[in-house]
Every structure is written in structure tokens, then in C-alpha cells.
Amino acid sequence: MARQRQLTLPVLEIFGPTFQGEGRAIGQKTMFVRTAGCDYHCDWCDSAFTWDGSEKPTRMTSDQVIEALDQLGNYDYVTLSGGNPCLLASNMAELVSKLKERGVTLAVETQGSRWQEWLTDIDQVTLSPKPPSAKMDVNLETLDFIVERLDPNKVTFKIPVFNDEDLEFAKSIQDRYQPDVLYLSAGNPEPQKDGDIVSGQLRRLKELWERVAQDDSWGNVRVLPQLHTLLYDNERGV
């Protein structure tokens, strides 16, 4: 009898407890599981190490991932991040199933470029279609396919904004999908910079606030900081 192949995940980081820095769950205490691999290579990516080959992931079974989470402390909320965790199929489905069996609330962050059946078991799906400044092509038909299959109460749309063109893209996403709230964040154009980036981030946030506040064509929108950059600059694992 052939031995069943053991499913593994390409893991780059497991860290926490920390807090979610963006979107609907901003300020939520969470653990993070960051997987390797991404089908996008955004121009301003703050996690390029997930796809540029500069770091090699560790292959881990779902049980090993859970063991690593357990060693970090007690938790009831886990965020699956990347890269794009939606590149992973049955191996991620296994982890999702085992964490749900333990009563863990699960969140995932993805650009909405790939569908996986396990997304229906996620409590909070953050879809972050990338704006023009990313220099990536967004397939809106694929995004439509994903949105149509998810419970709208579990979906958050979040878009980083770097310039006027990005802001117009965000408005087109709001018009197309009519989310209950569209979350905007002032993007970080200096993801590799060492040291203090707070003053620049606050300036960009103020500019974004003022632009959106003065435009009454917006629907329900929340303009938020990337909170982690204000507290930890570009530090990883926080």
C-alpha cells in the first residue's frame, strides 16, 4: 500500500502575539503565519522576501505550524499572510481545518487573484486589489469570481494609496463592489528604509485624509494608517 504524501506549507515566518495594523481588524490581537510565494511582484512591496528568492522557506506540516503557534502563547485569532497564501490549496486547507477545529478565528490577506475553496472557512477575508502604482495587472473577472463566492459579511476591501491614480482606482473598486466600508491606507513607499519613517507616513496619511474628506463622491470609506509602520517602522516580525 502506497504511503500517503504528507502535506507541507512553505513558511517564512510565524510570529506574535502582535496586533493587526491595517483594515477592518486594525488593533486586533493576532498571531501571524506568513507563507512564501506570490503571483504579484508589486513595485513597493513591503514583503518582497516572500517572492524574490532572498529567503528560503521552511517546509512545515500543519501540525508543526500549530505547534509553533502554541509555543508563542495562548491565541484565538490567527492571520494567514504572505506573499499570497491563496496560492496554496490542500496544504493550506488542512491547516485551516485544524485551526477551526480548535475554535480559532481565522483571517487571510490576499490580493484576490486566486480562488481556493478553503476561503469559505475563513472568518475575515481581506481582499486588497493592487492599485496602478504596484505596476501589476488586476484581473477583475477573477476578483468578481471570488467575491461572488464569499459571504459579504466576511469580506473586507482594503487598498493602499500612493498617488491620485491609486485613489481613482480605489473609487472604481468601491463603485464596482459596493462594500459596506472601503478601507484605504496611506501606502509606505520606503519599505526597505532603515530607521524612522513615521514623519513621512503621517504626512501621507494627512494628505490622504484631506483629499478624501474634500471629495463628496466617496461612499462609506475609512482612511487608516498602516499602524505597524508608526510603531515599528519597517521592522519585521511585529
CSV table of N, CA and C in Angstrom, one decimal, residues 21-23 26 184-186 201-202 205 209 223-230:
chain,number,residue,atom,x,y,z
A,21,GLY,N,-2.3,45.6,11.9
A,21,GLY,CA,-2.0,47.0,11.7
A,21,GLY,C,-2.9,47.7,10.7
A,22,GLU,N,-3.7,47.0,9.9
A,22,GLU,CA,-4.5,47.7,8.9
A,22,GLU,C,-5.9,47.1,8.8
A,23,GLY,N,-6.8,47.9,8.1
A,23,GLY,CA,-8.1,47.4,7.7
A,23,GLY,C,-9.1,47.3,8.8
A,26,ILE,N,-8.0,46.3,12.4
A,26,ILE,CA,-6.9,47.1,12.9
A,26,ILE,C,-7.0,47.1,14.5
A,184,LEU,N,-9.1,52.4,3.1
A,184,LEU,CA,-7.9,53.0,2.5
A,184,LEU,C,-6.8,53.1,3.5
A,185,SER,N,-5.5,52.9,3.0
A,185,SER,CA,-4.4,53.2,3.9
A,185,SER,C,-3.4,54.0,3.1
A,186,ALA,N,-2.7,54.9,3.8
A,186,ALA,CA,-1.6,55.6,3.2
A,186,ALA,C,-0.4,54.7,3.0
A,201,GLN,N,5.1,58.8,6.9
A,201,GLN,CA,3.8,58.1,6.9
A,201,GLN,C,2.7,59.0,7.4
A,202,LEU,N,3.0,59.8,8.5
A,202,LEU,CA,1.9,60.7,9.0
A,202,LEU,C,1.6,61.8,8.0
A,205,LEU,N,-0.6,60.2,5.4
A,205,LEU,CA,-1.9,60.0,5.9
A,205,LEU,C,-2.7,61.3,6.0
A,209,TRP,N,-6.2,61.9,4.0
A,209,TRP,CA,-7.4,62.3,4.8
A,209,TRP,C,-8.0,63.5,4.1
A,223,VAL,N,-10.3,56.0,6.2
A,223,VAL,CA,-8.9,56.2,5.8
A,223,VAL,C,-8.0,56.0,7.1
A,224,LEU,N,-7.2,54.9,7.1
A,224,LEU,CA,-6.5,54.5,8.2
A,224,LEU,C,-5.0,54.5,8.0
A,225,PRO,N,-4.2,54.6,9.0
A,225,PRO,CA,-2.8,54.4,8.8
A,225,PRO,C,-2.4,52.9,8.7
A,226,GLN,N,-1.2,52.7,8.2
A,226,GLN,CA,-0.6,51.4,8.4
A,226,GLN,C,0.0,51.4,9.8
A,227,LEU,N,-0.7,51.0,10.8
A,227,LEU,CA,-0.4,51.3,12.2
A,227,LEU,C,1.0,50.7,12.6
A,228,HIS,N,1.3,49.6,12.1
A,228,HIS,CA,2.6,48.9,12.4
A,228,HIS,C,3.8,49.8,12.0
A,229,THR,N,3.6,50.5,10.9
A,229,THR,CA,4.7,51.4,10.5
A,229,THR,C,4.9,52.6,11.4
A,230,LEU,N,3.9,53.0,12.1
A,230,LEU,CA,4.0,54.1,13.0
A,230,LEU,C,4.7,53.7,14.3
